[in-house]
């Protein structure tokens, strides 16, 4: 690993690999992608049974890109023959890409600290030594940092991301806190294993009428929920916000703001979200009212020049970029900003625009369906 | 129904509704969509258990259109909350569209004959009387005309499209002829009902390496096939071309060109394809070596000016348009050709281009994935 690089990409997940490919295609000669684990590490840690909720389909030959692809002319559906890949499978797709595009990549390198002194290079302390970089692309993801600060006693719960396989769940009934995608996935998985399950949801996502899949549950999840509901082992409680979990002896007491109490003998399953990896370098960002980092039109930190953010933590106003098909459209925008400052060859952007991998005008985004 | 129209669209399926919407948006004041049945009639006749193999997902808010949508800013996933709609459900989506866009539509009107005399109007004889039209858009589909001419004795078989529900199949074992999507769907459905099933395939589609889903089976089907194979009730024979089916008493003898013989006590399930509705007006088309109608760059019959073809029968050289996400990109191209001759307002084409609903340059199509 060079001690001095032009661009350091932190994270070898969907975003890190995706941005790495654009930079490589722009002829960037001195950059590096690092990850504290392996390529696609977070995906590898998904529960064994978990699958992509966005379907993959190899339709790129006619200009419709696989929703889960991170680079034009590639498709996980083609690589994997799977419509809803598991995390392990998707990591395999990312590995194939890293290899095909010969990305300069170092795994098992952990970032300990990032410093920047007035308009100088970034100084990055890693588990394998120090390095300097002109630009940093923060692509460290969101889904590996369970948030245990959501309410007092959350530490008594088991976070859905800590479950390696639902088969490990040996009790007969469970209580799930959270009604978004991972909450309903938990419900579905537990139901399949014949567990009785109660789910407490702040919002009845399954009743929302919106055409933005970042707000409502996906058709895949919806179908699975319907399937699970057909059995008789499920109770779903809506409009309940958990205020605390108390443990006494072998019992867990779950209190809600609305004054309801639930008791369970197994640690409640926490499906309430993640902290986001920017919490590790929060001194380099300003944070908006939505709790997410503030970035300019090129996804550069409003507080620290040269630091770019990509991946599911990205927000622009009311636009949430939590799906790959959303945030991948910003790789080329960000790469263009870096490329223009490094005088790279940006001809490749034409392909990105043509293949719907470039979204710089957000004014038309998030519009609802007419029908 | 006016006796004189500018454009007559024959068929109120995906294509008829899709083209109708563009014409309406162009301000075409005098056109009509007719169908011999109801809106989405062919979809309604699908076997009850059959589902779309292309997944629907409401991603249009970020420029990625639902693969099964027939108009920009619409999404069957949004309308139906389904990723893989049944035929009945999809027909419902088409009905919602017809209503929303207030299409001039007449159902239960069957076309008996179309005549055209040198550069004059088309004269169309229907079950509800005669009418005249400047242009005809033939959108009558492909999947309602089972082809029984594939080999001698095919009439002894039951065509997959004649099955209302797989639950009707009461015997214990079946033989399926055909290894494409509908053949493997038959295999999957019969296996679910615990039938023993043998499948005879000319081509082992499940072994082909191509990123064009018109050639290989879809990821959805692939997954179902894997699921079915895990049971032990299936035998798949590849590289066999059936040459005849003979019926003697209660037995069916299936012979192949390769000299193999199979015997079964139930009518073989025929999953070998359709005739295509252009066979009804074959005098108005030239046919290419691929057996499909020849059209110019605007999808107009090379033989009969003013007659346009859209839907799954469309071919351009080696490009097969058998999926909705493929052939829908030609609606606006065709509508542009008609619109320019009728002096319609074509501002709407900008939206179609922006939303990936307009494909006039086929040179980049069908490229394979890099990975």
XYZ file of C-alpha atoms in Angstrom:
742
model
C 0.000 0.000 0.000
C 1.424 3.365 -1.019
C 1.958 5.785 1.823
C 0.713 8.608 -0.362
C -2.397 8.226 -2.477
C -4.550 10.624 -4.436
C -7.774 9.025 -3.282
C -8.429 6.718 -0.367
C -11.737 4.852 -0.504
C -12.741 3.538 2.897
C -14.945 0.476 2.607
C -15.039 -2.333 0.035
C -18.796 -2.764 -0.050
C -21.229 -1.786 -2.784
C -20.162 1.887 -2.739
C -16.434 1.438 -2.300
C -16.245 -1.012 -5.183
C -18.595 1.112 -7.314
C -16.615 4.324 -6.851
C -13.356 2.420 -7.264
C -14.503 1.203 -10.682
C -15.303 4.733 -11.914
C -11.952 6.068 -10.717
C -10.152 3.188 -12.372
C -12.062 3.852 -15.606
C -11.050 7.513 -15.377
C -7.437 6.406 -15.327
C -6.768 7.310 -11.717
C -3.348 5.780 -11.158
C -2.854 6.227 -7.471
C -5.799 5.327 -5.326
C -6.652 2.588 -2.893
C -9.737 0.858 -1.531
C -9.358 -0.419 2.017
C -11.685 -2.375 4.258
C -11.364 -3.432 7.856
C -12.724 -6.838 6.864
C -13.049 -8.532 3.497
C -14.771 -7.393 0.313
C -18.488 -7.108 1.066
C -17.890 -7.776 4.753
C -21.257 -6.450 5.969
C -23.097 -8.556 3.414
C -21.205 -11.618 4.605
C -22.433 -10.990 8.132
C -26.071 -10.892 7.196
C -28.160 -13.628 8.775
C -27.779 -16.683 6.557
C -31.441 -16.550 5.491
C -31.542 -12.827 4.675
C -31.925 -11.789 1.054
C -31.922 -8.622 -1.026
C -35.345 -7.018 -1.031
C -34.679 -5.299 -4.361
C -34.927 -7.843 -7.168
C -32.038 -8.430 -9.556
C -32.776 -8.976 -13.231
C -30.292 -8.986 -16.133
C -32.065 -6.366 -18.237
C -29.064 -4.116 -18.878
C -28.872 -5.183 -22.540
C -31.905 -2.990 -23.204
C -30.962 -0.077 -20.996
C -32.688 -1.204 -17.795
C -30.032 -1.845 -15.227
C -30.186 -4.536 -12.588
C -31.345 -2.672 -9.460
C -28.500 -4.127 -7.425
C -25.660 -3.581 -9.890
C -22.925 -1.179 -8.805
C -21.365 -0.664 -12.234
C -22.754 -0.351 -15.777
C -22.651 -3.532 -17.850
C -22.635 -5.745 -14.791
C -25.485 -7.562 -13.117
C -25.633 -9.678 -9.981
C -28.558 -11.568 -11.570
C -26.231 -12.564 -14.376
C -23.279 -13.382 -12.122
C -25.300 -15.249 -9.528
C -28.431 -16.553 -11.318
C -30.372 -15.228 -8.356
C -33.184 -12.715 -8.170
C -32.828 -12.085 -4.435
C -29.210 -12.823 -3.530
C -28.134 -13.631 -0.011
C -25.462 -11.423 1.568
C -22.818 -14.071 0.951
C -23.751 -14.254 -2.733
C -23.723 -10.513 -3.190
C -20.244 -10.329 -1.641
C -19.226 -12.839 -4.315
C -20.520 -10.491 -7.033
C -18.476 -7.644 -5.515
C -15.417 -9.860 -5.487
C -15.893 -10.726 -9.159
C -16.043 -6.988 -9.913
C -12.929 -6.130 -7.886
C -11.096 -8.822 -9.753
C -12.464 -7.977 -13.222
C -11.614 -4.283 -12.887
C -8.356 -5.016 -11.065
C -9.035 -2.596 -8.275
C -6.132 -1.627 -6.001
C -7.554 -3.067 -2.838
C -6.335 -3.906 0.653
C -8.498 -5.844 3.085
C -8.162 -6.141 6.874
C -6.982 -2.555 7.211
C -8.916 -0.609 9.796
C -9.106 3.156 9.918
C -8.369 4.399 13.432
C -8.321 8.112 12.883
C -8.548 10.726 10.162
C -6.996 14.149 10.628
C -6.896 17.127 8.390
C -5.019 20.357 8.965
C -6.015 23.484 7.041
C -6.176 22.544 3.378
C -3.480 19.952 3.730
C -3.521 16.279 2.916
C -5.608 13.928 4.992
C -3.558 12.002 7.477
C -5.049 8.583 8.057
C -4.039 6.321 10.896
C -4.833 2.676 10.140
C -4.193 -0.634 11.834
C -1.444 -1.167 9.249
C 0.251 2.188 9.589
C -0.209 5.779 8.535
C -0.963 7.103 5.104
C -1.721 10.399 3.425
C -4.372 11.158 0.859
C -5.586 14.150 -1.117
C -9.181 12.941 -1.097
C -11.167 10.551 0.986
C -14.291 8.710 -0.144
C -16.123 7.499 2.918
C -17.943 4.363 1.825
C -17.905 2.508 5.115
C -21.606 1.787 5.083
C -24.303 1.935 7.639
C -25.463 -1.536 8.456
C -22.686 -2.867 10.610
C -23.151 -0.573 13.582
C -26.228 -1.589 15.582
C -27.694 1.365 17.448
C -28.184 0.477 21.100
C -28.938 4.058 22.130
C -32.516 4.071 20.885
C -34.049 3.655 24.361
C -32.852 2.740 27.866
C -32.296 -0.974 28.173
C -31.803 -1.599 24.459
C -28.632 -3.437 25.422
C -30.807 -6.240 26.823
C -32.101 -6.896 23.311
C -30.513 -8.830 20.497
C -30.015 -6.653 17.441
C -31.181 -8.286 14.206
C -27.704 -7.795 12.737
C -26.207 -9.953 15.500
C -28.127 -13.016 14.369
C -26.031 -15.316 12.201
C -28.914 -17.592 11.355
C -32.499 -17.585 12.530
C -32.097 -21.276 13.268
C -30.176 -20.205 16.358
C -33.394 -18.902 17.867
C -34.467 -21.795 20.061
C -37.373 -20.434 22.116
C -41.036 -20.718 21.131
C -42.024 -17.095 21.096
C -40.368 -13.793 20.363
C -41.018 -10.115 20.462
C -39.700 -7.946 17.640
C -39.256 -4.184 18.027
C -39.414 -2.272 14.730
C -41.766 -2.412 11.754
C -39.517 -1.638 8.803
C -37.825 -4.066 6.466
C -35.695 -5.841 9.057
C -38.515 -6.039 11.589
C -40.788 -7.708 9.085
C -37.983 -9.947 7.884
C -37.527 -11.079 11.495
C -41.261 -11.745 11.714
C -41.187 -13.778 8.515
C -38.135 -15.811 9.507
C -39.437 -16.574 12.993
C -42.823 -17.536 11.608
C -41.199 -19.948 9.172
C -39.618 -21.640 12.156
C -43.067 -21.935 13.757
C -42.358 -19.402 16.500
C -45.106 -17.231 17.889
C -44.102 -13.644 17.239
C -45.299 -10.252 18.380
C -44.126 -7.197 16.496
C -44.227 -3.657 17.916
C -44.110 -0.927 15.278
C -43.924 2.821 15.629
C -45.347 3.188 12.149
C -47.525 0.717 10.282
C -45.280 0.795 7.228
C -47.499 -1.798 5.581
C -50.379 0.677 5.512
C -48.529 3.683 4.081
C -49.496 4.764 0.579
C -46.346 6.016 -1.099
C -44.498 5.022 -4.216
C -41.114 5.585 -2.565
C -39.772 2.214 -1.427
C -37.537 3.972 1.104
C -40.699 4.788 3.034
C -42.979 1.823 2.501
C -42.010 -1.818 2.628
C -40.889 -3.485 -0.575
C -43.180 -5.713 -2.663
C -40.941 -8.664 -1.759
C -41.376 -8.046 1.959
C -45.056 -7.335 1.492
C -45.532 -10.702 -0.168
C -43.645 -12.480 2.602
C -45.654 -10.668 5.250
C -48.897 -11.780 3.621
C -47.546 -15.316 3.534
C -46.648 -15.185 7.222
C -49.963 -13.625 8.243
C -51.808 -16.537 6.681
C -50.529 -18.622 9.576
C -51.889 -17.802 12.955
C -48.768 -17.210 14.967
C -48.356 -13.486 14.532
C -49.553 -10.393 16.345
C -48.701 -6.971 14.983
C -49.066 -3.862 17.140
C -48.838 -0.482 15.460
C -48.369 3.097 16.665
C -46.310 1.982 19.623
C -42.986 3.580 20.470
C -40.899 1.570 22.870
C -39.595 3.743 25.697
C -37.585 1.196 27.670
C -36.737 -2.433 28.189
C -36.162 -3.718 31.700
C -34.742 -7.080 32.620
C -35.802 -8.745 35.859
C -34.716 -12.312 36.442
C -35.522 -14.147 33.239
C -38.159 -11.698 32.106
C -37.974 -8.671 29.860
C -40.468 -5.862 30.384
C -41.022 -3.685 27.334
C -42.712 -0.342 28.048
C -44.107 1.998 25.427
C -44.669 5.733 25.463
C -48.328 5.012 24.956
C -48.416 3.250 28.341
C -48.585 -0.341 27.132
C -46.432 -3.078 28.597
C -45.277 -6.319 27.035
C -43.475 -9.139 28.757
C -41.299 -11.769 27.164
C -38.922 -14.463 28.379
C -36.455 -14.071 25.504
C -34.354 -11.029 24.643
C -36.485 -8.816 22.374
C -35.268 -8.666 18.781
C -34.166 -5.126 18.011
C -34.895 -4.044 14.433
C -34.722 -0.309 14.953
C -31.732 0.647 12.897
C -28.097 1.494 12.767
C -25.768 4.248 13.811
C -24.116 4.790 10.499
C -20.375 4.648 10.054
C -20.016 8.434 9.858
C -20.499 8.381 13.631
C -16.844 7.238 13.698
C -15.640 10.452 12.064
C -18.396 12.772 13.188
C -15.905 15.595 13.758
C -15.501 15.848 9.968
C -19.175 16.410 9.218
C -21.960 18.728 10.108
C -25.178 16.863 10.787
C -28.620 17.935 9.599
C -31.931 17.791 11.370
C -32.486 14.365 9.847
C -29.499 13.215 11.883
C -27.475 12.460 8.764
C -24.302 14.186 7.510
C -24.676 17.350 5.470
C -23.054 17.308 2.042
C -22.873 19.718 -0.855
C -24.110 19.050 -4.385
C -21.139 16.833 -5.066
C -21.598 14.790 -1.899
C -18.631 16.453 -0.239
C -18.765 17.177 3.484
C -19.957 20.740 4.058
C -17.468 20.933 6.899
C -14.385 19.241 5.519
C -13.279 19.816 1.952
C -12.058 16.748 0.060
C -14.071 14.281 2.124
C -16.861 12.647 0.132
C -19.683 10.487 1.370
C -21.365 7.695 -0.508
C -23.713 4.901 0.339
C -26.933 4.497 2.295
C -26.274 7.327 4.751
C -26.496 9.854 1.958
C -29.347 12.370 2.152
C -30.258 15.367 0.066
C -33.139 17.227 1.647
C -36.052 14.823 1.715
C -34.371 12.347 -0.620
C -33.239 9.180 1.058
C -30.618 7.142 -0.819
C -30.892 3.955 1.143
C -31.171 1.610 -1.831
C -28.293 0.674 -4.108
C -30.203 1.788 -7.221
C -30.465 5.212 -5.626
C -27.025 5.818 -4.181
C -25.125 4.213 -7.072
C -26.285 7.086 -9.247
C -24.069 9.378 -7.205
C -20.789 7.469 -7.689
C -20.076 9.170 -10.988
C -21.110 12.602 -9.702
C -18.647 12.298 -6.848
C -15.963 10.810 -9.093
C -16.451 13.718 -11.476
C -15.749 16.184 -8.662
C -12.561 14.370 -7.726
C -11.608 13.696 -11.351
C -11.848 17.321 -12.330
C -9.546 18.333 -9.472
C -7.065 15.583 -10.398
C -7.328 16.239 -14.157
C -8.474 12.713 -14.931
C -10.001 11.614 -18.229
C -13.723 11.781 -17.779
C -14.960 10.342 -21.086
C -16.385 7.385 -19.204
C -19.081 9.628 -17.713
C -20.948 9.423 -20.987
C -21.484 5.712 -20.433
C -22.615 6.344 -16.869
C -25.131 8.906 -18.068
C -26.399 6.662 -20.832
C -26.838 3.705 -18.511
C -28.722 5.646 -15.847
C -25.790 5.654 -13.445
C -25.537 9.403 -13.128
C -28.034 11.553 -11.310
C -27.053 15.148 -10.704
C -30.416 16.839 -11.027
C -32.452 15.802 -8.016
C -35.377 18.084 -8.768
C -37.362 15.321 -10.463
C -36.627 12.668 -7.849
C -38.971 10.989 -5.479
C -42.060 11.960 -7.430
C -44.900 9.696 -6.713
C -46.480 7.379 -9.217
C -49.590 8.476 -11.009
C -50.757 4.922 -10.697
C -67.364 3.972 -31.720
C -66.615 6.398 -34.532
C -66.815 4.896 -37.983
C -63.786 6.909 -39.009
C -60.744 7.106 -36.802
C -57.224 8.382 -37.272
C -55.689 5.456 -35.447
C -57.141 2.089 -34.593
C -55.247 0.143 -31.943
C -56.104 -3.545 -32.026
C -55.629 -5.156 -28.633
C -56.057 -3.792 -25.101
C -53.143 -5.608 -23.545
C -49.806 -4.197 -22.406
C -48.969 -2.758 -25.842
C -52.403 -1.480 -26.825
C -52.793 0.378 -23.532
C -49.184 1.621 -23.651
C -49.456 3.027 -27.177
C -52.909 4.407 -26.417
C -51.466 6.413 -23.519
C -48.757 8.003 -25.693
C -51.273 8.943 -28.392
C -53.602 10.425 -25.804
C -50.684 12.403 -24.337
C -49.874 13.672 -27.834
C -53.371 15.026 -28.034
C -54.659 12.562 -30.605
C -58.368 13.310 -30.613
C -59.728 10.563 -32.766
C -58.427 7.121 -32.042
C -59.761 3.948 -30.560
C -58.454 0.876 -28.742
C -60.479 -2.259 -29.348
C -60.184 -5.769 -27.961
C -62.070 -8.921 -28.762
C -62.245 -9.641 -25.050
C -61.726 -7.401 -22.028
C -58.750 -5.249 -21.062
C -55.789 -7.549 -20.479
C -57.753 -10.549 -21.735
C -54.740 -12.803 -22.334
C -53.409 -12.087 -18.858
C -56.774 -13.002 -17.395
C -56.573 -16.383 -19.091
C -53.236 -17.294 -17.634
C -53.293 -20.322 -15.362
C -54.343 -19.087 -11.942
C -50.915 -19.891 -10.454
C -48.838 -18.270 -13.194
C -46.888 -15.133 -12.363
C -44.745 -12.545 -14.101
C -41.163 -13.731 -14.392
C -39.842 -10.163 -14.573
C -39.964 -8.594 -11.120
C -41.872 -5.382 -10.466
C -40.370 -2.778 -8.162
C -41.522 0.830 -7.640
C -38.163 2.467 -8.377
C -39.376 5.018 -10.912
C -38.905 7.906 -8.457
C -35.164 7.611 -9.064
C -35.254 6.974 -12.785
C -35.369 3.183 -12.702
C -38.655 2.083 -14.138
C -40.617 -0.925 -12.986
C -39.768 -3.609 -15.569
C -43.438 -4.360 -16.131
C -44.748 -0.807 -16.383
C -46.220 0.222 -19.739
C -46.177 3.980 -19.131
C -43.775 6.371 -17.393
C -44.705 7.317 -13.829
C -46.724 4.165 -13.337
C -45.761 0.926 -11.661
C -47.622 -2.335 -11.216
C -45.598 -2.883 -8.021
C -47.106 0.313 -6.663
C -50.631 -0.403 -7.892
C -50.660 -4.042 -6.833
C -48.137 -4.360 -3.976
C -46.833 -7.413 -5.799
C -43.392 -8.229 -7.113
C -44.560 -11.031 -9.401
C -48.172 -10.273 -10.319
C -50.558 -12.952 -11.515
C -52.222 -12.425 -14.895
C -55.445 -11.365 -13.210
C -53.603 -8.766 -11.145
C -51.735 -7.366 -14.108
C -54.997 -6.978 -16.017
C -56.171 -4.916 -13.053
C -53.146 -2.616 -13.428
C -53.977 -2.160 -17.132
C -57.559 -1.325 -16.225
C -56.409 1.290 -13.732
C -54.300 2.862 -16.488
C -57.098 2.855 -19.074
C -59.280 4.580 -16.549
C -56.675 7.054 -15.307
C -55.737 8.171 -18.826
C -59.339 7.986 -20.024
C -58.528 5.972 -23.094
C -61.181 5.677 -25.806
C -61.680 1.961 -25.541
C -64.177 -0.612 -26.751
C -64.068 -4.187 -25.523
C -65.666 -7.298 -27.045
C -65.063 -6.064 -30.570
C -63.378 -8.629 -32.747
C -61.483 -7.827 -35.920
C -62.630 -10.104 -38.750
C -60.740 -8.628 -41.638
C -58.481 -5.744 -42.563
C -58.295 -4.481 -46.116
C -56.266 -1.750 -47.660
C -56.470 -0.493 -51.213
C -53.580 1.478 -52.690
C -52.717 4.231 -50.235
C -56.276 4.536 -49.066
C -57.715 4.211 -45.598
C -57.776 0.856 -43.890
C -61.164 -0.788 -44.009
C -61.705 -2.897 -40.925
C -64.499 -5.414 -40.588
C -65.307 -6.118 -36.934
C -67.927 -8.114 -35.089
C -69.630 -4.797 -34.348
C -69.579 -3.377 -37.864
C -67.155 -1.778 -40.266
C -64.836 1.111 -39.647
C -62.130 3.068 -41.426
C -58.783 4.158 -40.112
C -55.757 6.051 -41.386
C -53.370 4.011 -39.262
C -53.506 0.679 -37.549
C -51.444 -0.336 -34.555
C -51.458 -4.106 -34.313
C -51.087 -4.883 -30.633
C -53.022 -8.121 -30.523
C -50.301 -10.042 -28.757
C -48.806 -13.416 -29.165
C -49.747 -15.569 -26.247
C -53.353 -16.430 -26.941
C -52.819 -18.545 -30.033
C -51.380 -21.945 -29.098
C -49.378 -23.421 -31.952
C -50.538 -26.964 -32.666
C -48.558 -27.204 -35.884
C -45.212 -27.875 -34.243
C -45.245 -31.636 -34.959
C -47.760 -34.252 -36.083
C -50.070 -35.251 -33.275
C -49.600 -32.028 -31.259
C -53.376 -31.836 -31.120
C -53.337 -34.791 -28.710
C -51.467 -32.631 -26.223
C -52.797 -30.015 -23.832
C -51.218 -26.631 -24.475
C -50.013 -24.897 -21.307
C -52.188 -21.894 -22.173
C -55.302 -24.075 -22.018
C -54.810 -24.850 -18.357
C -56.931 -22.645 -16.098
C -55.359 -23.917 -12.931
C -52.760 -26.589 -12.328
C -55.054 -27.982 -9.673
C -57.128 -29.393 -12.524
C -54.335 -31.830 -13.285
C -55.501 -34.941 -11.477
C -53.117 -37.677 -12.624
C -49.930 -38.657 -10.832
C -47.402 -38.150 -13.553
C -46.976 -35.893 -16.527
C -44.736 -35.316 -19.467
C -43.898 -31.739 -20.456
C -42.619 -30.849 -23.933
C -40.555 -27.655 -24.036
C -37.747 -26.295 -21.881
C -38.286 -22.536 -21.925
C -40.096 -20.417 -19.373
C -43.513 -22.064 -19.691
C -42.083 -25.574 -19.761
C -40.198 -24.997 -16.549
C -43.185 -23.245 -15.015
C -45.231 -26.376 -15.787
C -42.527 -28.491 -14.171
C -42.531 -26.311 -11.066
C -46.331 -26.227 -10.737
C -46.713 -29.972 -11.226
C -43.943 -30.678 -8.757
C -45.634 -28.503 -6.148
C -48.687 -30.712 -6.535
C -46.501 -33.770 -5.916
C -46.749 -35.058 -9.481
C -43.898 -36.952 -11.056
C -42.829 -34.990 -14.093
C -40.592 -35.616 -17.078
C -39.539 -32.669 -19.206
C -38.251 -32.976 -22.782
C -36.237 -29.987 -23.956
C -34.735 -29.192 -27.319
C -32.282 -26.834 -25.650
C -31.054 -26.958 -22.072
C -31.909 -23.298 -21.488
C -30.772 -23.646 -17.892
C -27.224 -24.304 -19.060
C -26.874 -21.426 -21.535
C -24.484 -18.649 -20.579
C -25.939 -15.399 -21.866
C -26.945 -12.170 -20.232
C -29.991 -11.804 -22.506
C -33.040 -13.021 -20.588
C -34.838 -13.629 -23.885
C -32.456 -16.535 -24.429
C -31.817 -17.948 -20.997
C -34.369 -18.570 -18.295
C -35.074 -15.793 -15.825
C -33.574 -15.712 -12.320
C -37.100 -16.188 -10.929
C -37.611 -19.362 -12.957
C -34.098 -20.511 -12.196
C -34.768 -20.243 -8.480
C -38.036 -22.142 -8.792
C -36.358 -24.838 -10.848
C -33.696 -25.287 -8.187
C -36.445 -25.519 -5.587
C -38.282 -28.160 -7.608
C -35.148 -30.175 -8.337
C -34.500 -30.496 -4.621
C -37.461 -32.867 -4.531
C -37.017 -36.147 -6.289
C -39.942 -36.217 -8.651
C -38.390 -34.678 -11.720
C -36.522 -35.961 -14.754
C -35.187 -33.495 -17.296
C -34.105 -34.670 -20.749
C -32.182 -32.259 -22.938
C -31.267 -32.101 -26.630
C -34.429 -33.923 -27.634
C -36.685 -32.622 -30.390
C -40.107 -34.184 -30.397
C -41.052 -35.378 -33.896
C -44.549 -36.751 -33.235
C -47.118 -37.747 -30.674
C -49.298 -40.766 -31.310
C -52.334 -41.752 -29.303
C -53.281 -45.411 -29.015
C -56.042 -46.314 -26.634
C -55.228 -44.488 -23.411
C -51.531 -44.158 -24.147
C -49.551 -41.375 -25.756
C -46.337 -42.243 -27.575
C -43.898 -39.381 -27.896
C -41.160 -39.916 -30.516
C -38.079 -37.735 -30.882
C -35.861 -37.048 -33.874
C -33.036 -38.566 -31.905
C -34.864 -41.894 -31.867
C -36.029 -41.921 -28.277
C -39.555 -42.846 -27.291
C -41.537 -41.852 -24.214
C -44.893 -43.199 -23.151
C -47.417 -41.515 -20.921
C -51.025 -42.108 -19.930
C -51.971 -38.436 -19.768
C -51.986 -35.902 -22.611
C -48.470 -34.421 -22.805
C -48.268 -30.789 -21.731
C -47.257 -28.695 -24.725
C -45.022 -25.744 -23.828
C -43.565 -25.098 -27.261
C -44.942 -21.700 -28.068
C -47.506 -19.656 -29.883
C -48.453 -18.695 -33.387
C -48.524 -14.973 -32.891
C -51.542 -12.869 -33.743
C -49.994 -11.533 -36.952
C -50.803 -14.940 -38.421
C -54.376 -13.576 -38.628
C -53.345 -10.775 -40.990
C -50.337 -12.387 -42.580
C -51.240 -10.929 -45.981
C -50.265 -7.487 -44.632
C -46.730 -8.436 -43.630
C -43.619 -9.900 -45.119
C -42.058 -12.493 -42.852
C -38.344 -12.831 -42.165
C -36.230 -15.914 -41.800
C -36.903 -15.811 -38.068
C -40.563 -16.435 -38.927
C -41.604 -13.062 -37.551
C -43.018 -10.040 -39.425
C -40.578 -7.665 -41.073
C -40.864 -4.029 -40.020
C -38.974 -0.855 -40.835
C -37.144 1.338 -38.324
C -40.416 2.735 -37.080
C -42.015 -0.699 -36.614
C -44.198 -0.244 -39.672
C -44.907 -3.238 -41.885
C -42.431 -3.344 -44.774
C -45.294 -4.494 -46.955
C -48.214 -2.323 -45.871
C -47.712 1.355 -45.119
C -49.586 2.698 -42.090
C -49.721 -0.649 -40.304
C -47.545 -0.729 -37.173
C -46.624 -3.691 -35.037
C -45.955 -3.646 -31.341
C -45.593 -6.216 -28.632
C -43.741 -9.481 -28.150
C -43.730 -10.491 -31.827
C -41.478 -7.568 -32.656
C -38.006 -8.398 -33.966
C -35.190 -6.278 -35.276
C -32.439 -8.481 -36.644
C -31.187 -10.551 -33.748
C -32.996 -8.458 -31.154
C -35.945 -10.187 -29.591
C -38.472 -7.907 -27.871
C -40.368 -10.546 -25.965
C -40.298 -8.800 -22.586
C -42.401 -5.777 -21.697
C -39.328 -3.764 -20.659
C -38.011 -4.322 -24.157
C -41.009 -3.751 -26.378
C -42.427 -0.851 -24.351
C -39.429 1.207 -25.447
C -40.821 1.146 -28.964
C -44.269 2.594 -28.164
C -43.030 6.152 -28.360
C -40.963 5.493 -31.488
C -44.039 4.180 -33.265
C -46.249 6.937 -31.854
C -43.733 9.486 -33.087
C -44.036 8.107 -36.620
C -47.825 8.353 -36.498
C -47.775 11.663 -34.628
C -45.561 13.347 -37.181
C -47.901 12.303 -39.993
C -50.946 13.526 -38.053
C -49.230 16.715 -36.858
C -49.694 15.888 -33.201
C -47.919 17.637 -30.334
C -44.896 15.554 -29.524
C -43.513 17.362 -26.463
C -44.319 14.311 -24.366
C -41.514 12.382 -26.071
C -39.036 14.204 -23.876
C -40.514 12.503 -20.832
C -40.408 9.143 -22.590
C -36.757 9.649 -23.423
C -35.899 10.764 -19.925
C -37.653 7.833 -18.322
C -36.028 5.219 -20.553
C -39.190 4.596 -22.534
C -37.726 5.434 -25.902
C -35.225 3.306 -27.736
C -34.546 4.208 -31.321
C -30.878 3.351 -31.556
C -30.635 -0.416 -31.388
C -26.914 -0.544 -32.064
C -26.035 -0.791 -28.362
C -28.696 -3.351 -27.517
C -28.298 -6.881 -26.402
C -24.691 -6.433 -25.386
C -23.617 -9.000 -22.928
C -22.619 -8.247 -19.392
C -18.989 -7.912 -18.557
C -19.798 -9.663 -15.334
